[in-house]
GROMACS .gro file of N, CA and C in nm:
model
  327
    1MET      N    1  -4.719   9.513   3.177
    1MET     CA    2  -4.657   9.493   3.049
    1MET      C    3  -4.556   9.379   3.061
    2SER      N    4  -4.545   9.297   2.960
    2SER     CA    5  -4.456   9.182   2.965
    2SER      C    6  -4.310   9.226   2.949
    3ALA      N    7  -4.223   9.150   3.016
    3ALA     CA    8  -4.080   9.180   3.009
    3ALA      C    9  -4.025   9.138   2.874
    4SER      N   10  -3.924   9.213   2.830
    4SER     CA   11  -3.855   9.177   2.706
    4SER      C   12  -3.731   9.098   2.746
    5HIS      N   13  -3.706   8.990   2.676
    5HIS     CA   14  -3.595   8.902   2.710
    5HIS      C   15  -3.480   8.922   2.613
    6GLU      N   16  -3.359   8.915   2.666
    6GLU     CA   17  -3.237   8.921   2.587
    6GLU      C   18  -3.192   8.778   2.562
    7PHE      N   19  -3.231   8.722   2.449
    7PHE     CA   20  -3.199   8.584   2.419
    7PHE      C   21  -3.057   8.572   2.366
    8PRO      N   22  -2.985   8.466   2.404
    8PRO     CA   23  -2.850   8.444   2.349
    8PRO      C   24  -2.859   8.422   2.198
    9SER      N   25  -2.753   8.459   2.127
    9SER     CA   26  -2.754   8.450   1.981
    9SER      C   27  -2.770   8.305   1.931
   10ASP      N   28  -2.713   8.208   2.002
   10ASP     CA   29  -2.727   8.069   1.957
   10ASP      C   30  -2.870   8.019   1.973
   11LEU      N   31  -2.939   8.068   2.074
   11LEU     CA   32  -3.079   8.030   2.094
   11LEU      C   33  -3.167   8.094   1.985
   12LEU      N   34  -3.142   8.220   1.953
   12LEU     CA   35  -3.215   8.287   1.845
   12LEU      C   36  -3.189   8.219   1.711
   13ALA      N   37  -3.063   8.182   1.687
   13ALA     CA   38  -3.028   8.114   1.562
   13ALA      C   39  -3.097   7.978   1.554
   14GLY      N   40  -3.100   7.906   1.664
   14GLY     CA   41  -3.166   7.775   1.667
   14GLY      C   42  -3.315   7.789   1.640
   15GLN      N   43  -3.378   7.890   1.698
   15GLN     CA   44  -3.522   7.911   1.676
   15GLN      C   45  -3.549   7.949   1.531
   16GLU      N   46  -3.464   8.033   1.474
   16GLU     CA   47  -3.481   8.074   1.334
   16GLU      C   48  -3.466   7.953   1.242
   17GLU      N   49  -3.366   7.869   1.269
   17GLU     CA   50  -3.348   7.750   1.186
   17GLU      C   51  -3.467   7.655   1.201
   18LEU      N   52  -3.521   7.646   1.322
   18LEU     CA   53  -3.639   7.561   1.343
   18LEU      C   54  -3.757   7.610   1.259
   19HIS      N   55  -3.777   7.741   1.254
   19HIS     CA   56  -3.883   7.796   1.169
   19HIS      C   57  -3.859   7.758   1.022
   20GLN      N   58  -3.735   7.769   0.977
   20GLN     CA   59  -3.702   7.739   0.838
   20GLN      C   60  -3.723   7.590   0.808
   21ILE      N   61  -3.677   7.504   0.897
   21ILE     CA   62  -3.691   7.360   0.877
   21ILE      C   63  -3.839   7.322   0.872
   22ARG      N   64  -3.917   7.378   0.962
   22ARG     CA   65  -4.061   7.347   0.962
   22ARG      C   66  -4.129   7.396   0.835
   23ALA      N   67  -4.089   7.511   0.784
   23ALA     CA   68  -4.146   7.562   0.659
   23ALA      C   69  -4.108   7.471   0.542
   24GLU      N   70  -3.981   7.428   0.538
   24GLU     CA   71  -3.937   7.336   0.432
   24GLU      C   72  -4.012   7.204   0.439
   25LEU      N   73  -4.026   7.150   0.558
   25LEU     CA   74  -4.096   7.024   0.576
   25LEU      C   75  -4.242   7.035   0.536
   26SER      N   76  -4.306   7.142   0.575
   26SER     CA   77  -4.446   7.164   0.540
   26SER      C   78  -4.463   7.174   0.388
   27ALA      N   79  -4.376   7.250   0.323
   27ALA     CA   80  -4.384   7.264   0.177
   27ALA      C   81  -4.360   7.130   0.108
   28LEU      N   82  -4.263   7.054   0.157
   28LEU     CA   83  -4.234   6.923   0.098
   28LEU      C   84  -4.352   6.829   0.113
   29LEU      N   85  -4.411   6.824   0.231
   29LEU     CA   86  -4.523   6.733   0.254
   29LEU      C   87  -4.645   6.771   0.169
   30LYS      N   88  -4.662   6.899   0.140
   30LYS     CA   89  -4.772   6.942   0.055
   30LYS      C   90  -4.752   6.899  -0.090
   31ARG      N   91  -4.625   6.889  -0.131
   31ARG     CA   92  -4.594   6.849  -0.269
   31ARG      C   93  -4.602   6.698  -0.289
   32LEU      N   94  -4.578   6.623  -0.185
   32LEU     CA   95  -4.571   6.477  -0.196
   32LEU      C   96  -4.710   6.414  -0.207
   33PRO      N   97  -4.717   6.293  -0.263
   33PRO     CA   98  -4.844   6.221  -0.265
   33PRO      C   99  -4.894   6.198  -0.122
   34TRP      N  100  -5.023   6.176  -0.107
   34TRP     CA  101  -5.084   6.164   0.025
   34TRP      C  102  -5.041   6.039   0.099
   35SER      N  103  -4.995   5.937   0.029
   35SER     CA  104  -4.954   5.812   0.094
   35SER      C  105  -4.807   5.783   0.067
   36VAL      N  106  -4.737   5.739   0.170
   36VAL     CA  107  -4.596   5.703   0.155
   36VAL      C  108  -4.583   5.582   0.063
   37GLU      N  109  -4.668   5.484   0.084
   37GLU     CA  110  -4.669   5.362   0.003
   37GLU      C  111  -4.767   5.378  -0.113
   38PRO      N  112  -4.744   5.313  -0.227
   38PRO     CA  113  -4.841   5.319  -0.336
   38PRO      C  114  -4.975   5.260  -0.292
   39LEU      N  115  -5.081   5.336  -0.314
   39LEU     CA  116  -5.216   5.291  -0.277
   39LEU      C  117  -5.316   5.334  -0.383
   40ASP      N  118  -5.421   5.255  -0.395
   40ASP     CA  119  -5.531   5.290  -0.485
   40ASP      C  120  -5.606   5.409  -0.427
   41GLY      N  121  -5.672   5.481  -0.514
   41GLY     CA  122  -5.757   5.589  -0.469
   41GLY      C  123  -5.883   5.535  -0.404
   42PHE      N  124  -5.955   5.621  -0.333
   42PHE     CA  125  -6.080   5.577  -0.270
   42PHE      C  126  -6.172   5.695  -0.246
   43THR      N  127  -6.299   5.661  -0.225
   43THR     CA  128  -6.401   5.757  -0.186
   43THR      C  129  -6.477   5.696  -0.069
   44ASP      N  130  -6.496   5.776   0.034
   44ASP     CA  131  -6.570   5.730   0.152
   44ASP      C  132  -6.669   5.838   0.188
   45ASP      N  133  -6.798   5.809   0.171
   45ASP     CA  134  -6.901   5.907   0.207
   45ASP      C  135  -6.991   5.854   0.318
   46THR      N  136  -6.940   5.762   0.397
   46THR     CA  137  -7.021   5.707   0.506
   46THR      C  138  -7.000   5.783   0.637
   47GLY      N  139  -6.900   5.867   0.644
   47GLY     CA  140  -6.873   5.943   0.766
   47GLY      C  141  -6.947   6.075   0.766
   48TRP      N  142  -6.907   6.163   0.854
   48TRP     CA  143  -6.974   6.293   0.866
   48TRP      C  144  -6.938   6.387   0.751
   49ARG      N  145  -6.831   6.352   0.678
   49ARG     CA  146  -6.799   6.427   0.557
   49ARG      C  147  -6.737   6.331   0.455
   50LYS      N  148  -6.752   6.365   0.331
   50LYS     CA  149  -6.701   6.281   0.223
   50LYS      C  150  -6.549   6.298   0.212
   51ILE      N  151  -6.480   6.187   0.197
   51ILE     CA  152  -6.335   6.188   0.181
   51ILE      C  153  -6.302   6.123   0.047
   52GLU      N  154  -6.222   6.193  -0.032
   52GLU     CA  155  -6.177   6.138  -0.160
   52GLU      C  156  -6.026   6.151  -0.170
   53ARG      N  157  -5.963   6.045  -0.216
   53ARG     CA  158  -5.820   6.047  -0.239
   53ARG      C  159  -5.792   5.984  -0.375
   54PRO      N  160  -5.710   6.048  -0.456
   54PRO     CA  161  -5.671   5.987  -0.583
   54PRO      C  162  -5.569   5.875  -0.556
   55ALA      N  163  -5.542   5.795  -0.655
   55ALA     CA  164  -5.439   5.692  -0.639
   55ALA      C  165  -5.306   5.759  -0.607
   56SER      N  166  -5.230   5.697  -0.521
   56SER     CA  167  -5.101   5.752  -0.480
   56SER      C  168  -4.988   5.663  -0.531
   57PRO      N  169  -4.892   5.722  -0.601
   57PRO     CA  170  -4.778   5.643  -0.646
   57PRO      C  171  -4.680   5.614  -0.532
   58GLY      N  172  -4.701   5.676  -0.417
   58GLY     CA  173  -4.609   5.660  -0.304
   58GLY      C  174  -4.492   5.756  -0.316
   59TRP      N  175  -4.405   5.751  -0.217
   59TRP     CA  176  -4.288   5.837  -0.215
   59TRP      C  177  -4.168   5.759  -0.265
   60THR      N  178  -4.078   5.827  -0.332
   60THR     CA  179  -3.953   5.764  -0.373
   60THR      C  180  -3.862   5.752  -0.250
   61ALA      N  181  -3.757   5.674  -0.264
   61ALA     CA  182  -3.661   5.660  -0.154
   61ALA      C  183  -3.597   5.794  -0.121
   62ASP      N  184  -3.570   5.875  -0.224
   62ASP     CA  185  -3.512   6.007  -0.201
   62ASP      C  186  -3.608   6.098  -0.125
   63GLU      N  187  -3.735   6.093  -0.160
   63GLU     CA  188  -3.835   6.175  -0.090
   63GLU      C  189  -3.848   6.131   0.056
   64GLN      N  190  -3.849   6.001   0.080
   64GLN     CA  191  -3.856   5.951   0.217
   64GLN      C  192  -3.734   5.994   0.297
   65ALA      N  193  -3.617   5.988   0.234
   65ALA     CA  194  -3.494   6.028   0.302
   65ALA      C  195  -3.495   6.178   0.334
   66GLU      N  196  -3.547   6.260   0.243
   66GLU     CA  197  -3.554   6.404   0.266
   66GLU      C  198  -3.648   6.437   0.381
   67VAL      N  199  -3.764   6.372   0.386
   67VAL     CA  200  -3.858   6.393   0.496
   67VAL      C  201  -3.793   6.350   0.628
   68GLU      N  202  -3.729   6.236   0.629
   68GLU     CA  203  -3.663   6.187   0.751
   68GLU      C  204  -3.554   6.282   0.797
   69LYS      N  205  -3.474   6.334   0.702
   69LYS     CA  206  -3.366   6.428   0.735
   69LYS      C  207  -3.423   6.555   0.799
   70LEU      N  208  -3.530   6.609   0.741
   70LEU     CA  209  -3.591   6.730   0.795
   70LEU      C  210  -3.655   6.705   0.932
   71ARG      N  211  -3.722   6.592   0.947
   71ARG     CA  212  -3.783   6.560   1.077
   71ARG      C  213  -3.677   6.540   1.185
   72ARG      N  214  -3.566   6.476   1.149
   72ARG     CA  215  -3.458   6.455   1.244
   72ARG      C  216  -3.400   6.589   1.289
   73ARG      N  217  -3.376   6.679   1.192
   73ARG     CA  218  -3.321   6.811   1.226
   73ARG      C  219  -3.421   6.891   1.309
   74GLU      N  220  -3.548   6.881   1.277
   74GLU     CA  221  -3.651   6.950   1.355
   74GLU      C  222  -3.647   6.903   1.501
   75HIS      N  223  -3.633   6.773   1.520
   75HIS     CA  224  -3.627   6.717   1.655
   75HIS      C  225  -3.501   6.766   1.728
   76GLU      N  226  -3.386   6.763   1.660
   76GLU     CA  227  -3.261   6.811   1.721
   76GLU      C  228  -3.273   6.956   1.766
   77LEU      N  229  -3.331   7.039   1.682
   77LEU     CA  230  -3.346   7.180   1.716
   77LEU      C  231  -3.444   7.200   1.832
   78ALA      N  232  -3.552   7.125   1.833
   78ALA     CA  233  -3.649   7.137   1.943
   78ALA      C  234  -3.584   7.098   2.076
   79VAL      N  235  -3.504   6.992   2.075
   79VAL     CA  236  -3.434   6.950   2.196
   79VAL      C  237  -3.332   7.057   2.238
   80PHE      N  238  -3.257   7.112   2.141
   80PHE     CA  239  -3.160   7.217   2.171
   80PHE      C  240  -3.228   7.339   2.234
   81ILE      N  241  -3.339   7.382   2.176
   81ILE     CA  242  -3.407   7.502   2.224
   81ILE      C  243  -3.467   7.480   2.363
   82THR      N  244  -3.537   7.371   2.382
   82THR     CA  245  -3.603   7.348   2.511
   82THR      C  246  -3.504   7.316   2.623
   83GLY      N  247  -3.388   7.261   2.588
   83GLY     CA  248  -3.290   7.227   2.689
   83GLY      C  249  -3.178   7.330   2.704
   84HIS      N  250  -3.191   7.444   2.639
   84HIS     CA  251  -3.086   7.547   2.642
   84HIS      C  252  -3.065   7.598   2.785
   85ARG      N  253  -2.940   7.624   2.817
   85ARG     CA  254  -2.905   7.671   2.952
   85ARG      C  255  -2.973   7.804   2.987
   86TYR      N  256  -3.013   7.881   2.886
   86TYR     CA  257  -3.077   8.010   2.911
   86TYR      C  258  -3.201   7.997   2.998
   87TRP      N  259  -3.275   7.889   2.980
   87TRP     CA  260  -3.402   7.874   3.052
   87TRP      C  261  -3.383   7.863   3.203
   88THR      N  262  -3.264   7.822   3.248
   88THR     CA  263  -3.239   7.815   3.393
   88THR      C  264  -3.224   7.955   3.452
   89GLU      N  265  -3.193   8.053   3.368
   89GLU     CA  266  -3.178   8.192   3.413
   89GLU      C  267  -3.311   8.266   3.419
   90VAL      N  268  -3.414   8.210   3.360
   90VAL     CA  269  -3.546   8.274   3.357
   90VAL      C  270  -3.629   8.219   3.471
   91ALA      N  271  -3.693   8.307   3.546
   91ALA     CA  272  -3.778   8.264   3.657
   91ALA      C  273  -3.887   8.170   3.604
   92ALA      N  274  -3.917   8.068   3.681
   92ALA     CA  275  -4.014   7.967   3.639
   92ALA      C  276  -4.146   8.030   3.596
   93ALA      N  277  -4.190   8.131   3.667
   93ALA     CA  278  -4.317   8.196   3.635
   93ALA      C  279  -4.314   8.270   3.502
   94ASP      N  280  -4.195   8.303   3.453
   94ASP     CA  281  -4.182   8.380   3.329
   94ASP      C  282  -4.146   8.295   3.208
   95ARG      N  283  -4.121   8.165   3.225
   95ARG     CA  284  -4.071   8.083   3.116
   95ARG      C  285  -4.170   8.066   3.001
   96VAL      N  286  -4.296   8.051   3.030
   96VAL     CA  287  -4.394   8.033   2.923
   96VAL      C  288  -4.400   8.159   2.837
   97GLN      N  289  -4.404   8.275   2.902
   97GLN     CA  290  -4.408   8.401   2.828
   97GLN      C  291  -4.279   8.421   2.749
   98ALA      N  292  -4.165   8.385   2.808
   98ALA     CA  293  -4.037   8.399   2.739
   98ALA      C  294  -4.030   8.307   2.618
   99ARG      N  295  -4.077   8.185   2.635
   99ARG     CA  296  -4.076   8.089   2.523
   99ARG      C  297  -4.163   8.140   2.408
  100ALA      N  298  -4.279   8.195   2.442
  100ALA     CA  299  -4.367   8.250   2.339
  100ALA      C  300  -4.300   8.368   2.269
  101GLN      N  301  -4.228   8.450   2.346
  101GLN     CA  302  -4.159   8.564   2.287
  101GLN      C  303  -4.047   8.516   2.194
  102LEU      N  304  -3.975   8.411   2.232
  102LEU     CA  305  -3.870   8.357   2.146
  102LEU      C  306  -3.927   8.307   2.014
  103LYS      N  307  -4.042   8.241   2.018
  103LYS     CA  308  -4.103   8.189   1.896
  103LYS      C  309  -4.133   8.299   1.795
  104HIS      N  310  -4.157   8.420   1.845
  104HIS     CA  311  -4.194   8.531   1.756
  104HIS      C  312  -4.083   8.636   1.743
  105ALA      N  313  -3.965   8.605   1.795
  105ALA     CA  314  -3.855   8.702   1.791
  105ALA      C  315  -3.817   8.739   1.649
  106HIS      N  316  -3.829   8.644   1.556
  106HIS     CA  317  -3.793   8.672   1.416
  106HIS      C  318  -3.888   8.774   1.352
  107GLU      N  319  -4.008   8.786   1.403
  107GLU     CA  320  -4.106   8.879   1.347
  107GLU      C  321  -4.070   9.023   1.384
  108GLU      N  322  -3.998   9.040   1.494
  108GLU     CA  323  -3.964   9.174   1.542
  108GLU      C  324  -3.842   9.230   1.474
  109GLN      N  325  -3.763   9.144   1.408
  109GLN     CA  326  -3.639   9.189   1.344
  109GLN      C  327  -3.665   9.250   1.209
   0.00000   0.00000   0.00000
């Protein structure tokens, strides 16, 4: 049976915020036009599947800034989590399992 890890509160909070930021970013990207820059629509049926895209008005400066802000925060949190001092306390052989457990810790609460 796998060991249960006692994660520090700041590490748990960082992981929870990372989940939230990724959800926000995913939702935002789904709402935005498919192209950052304004582009005409196209149809391509020469490949193994047909691809169709409507014309894209592009992203506004505010939308680009919001995506950049979320991506920057996502990166900061990923660096914080992976470089946290807690990982030095976990045996090397157990780190992958512990990291996987941290990713799903919010599901257990």
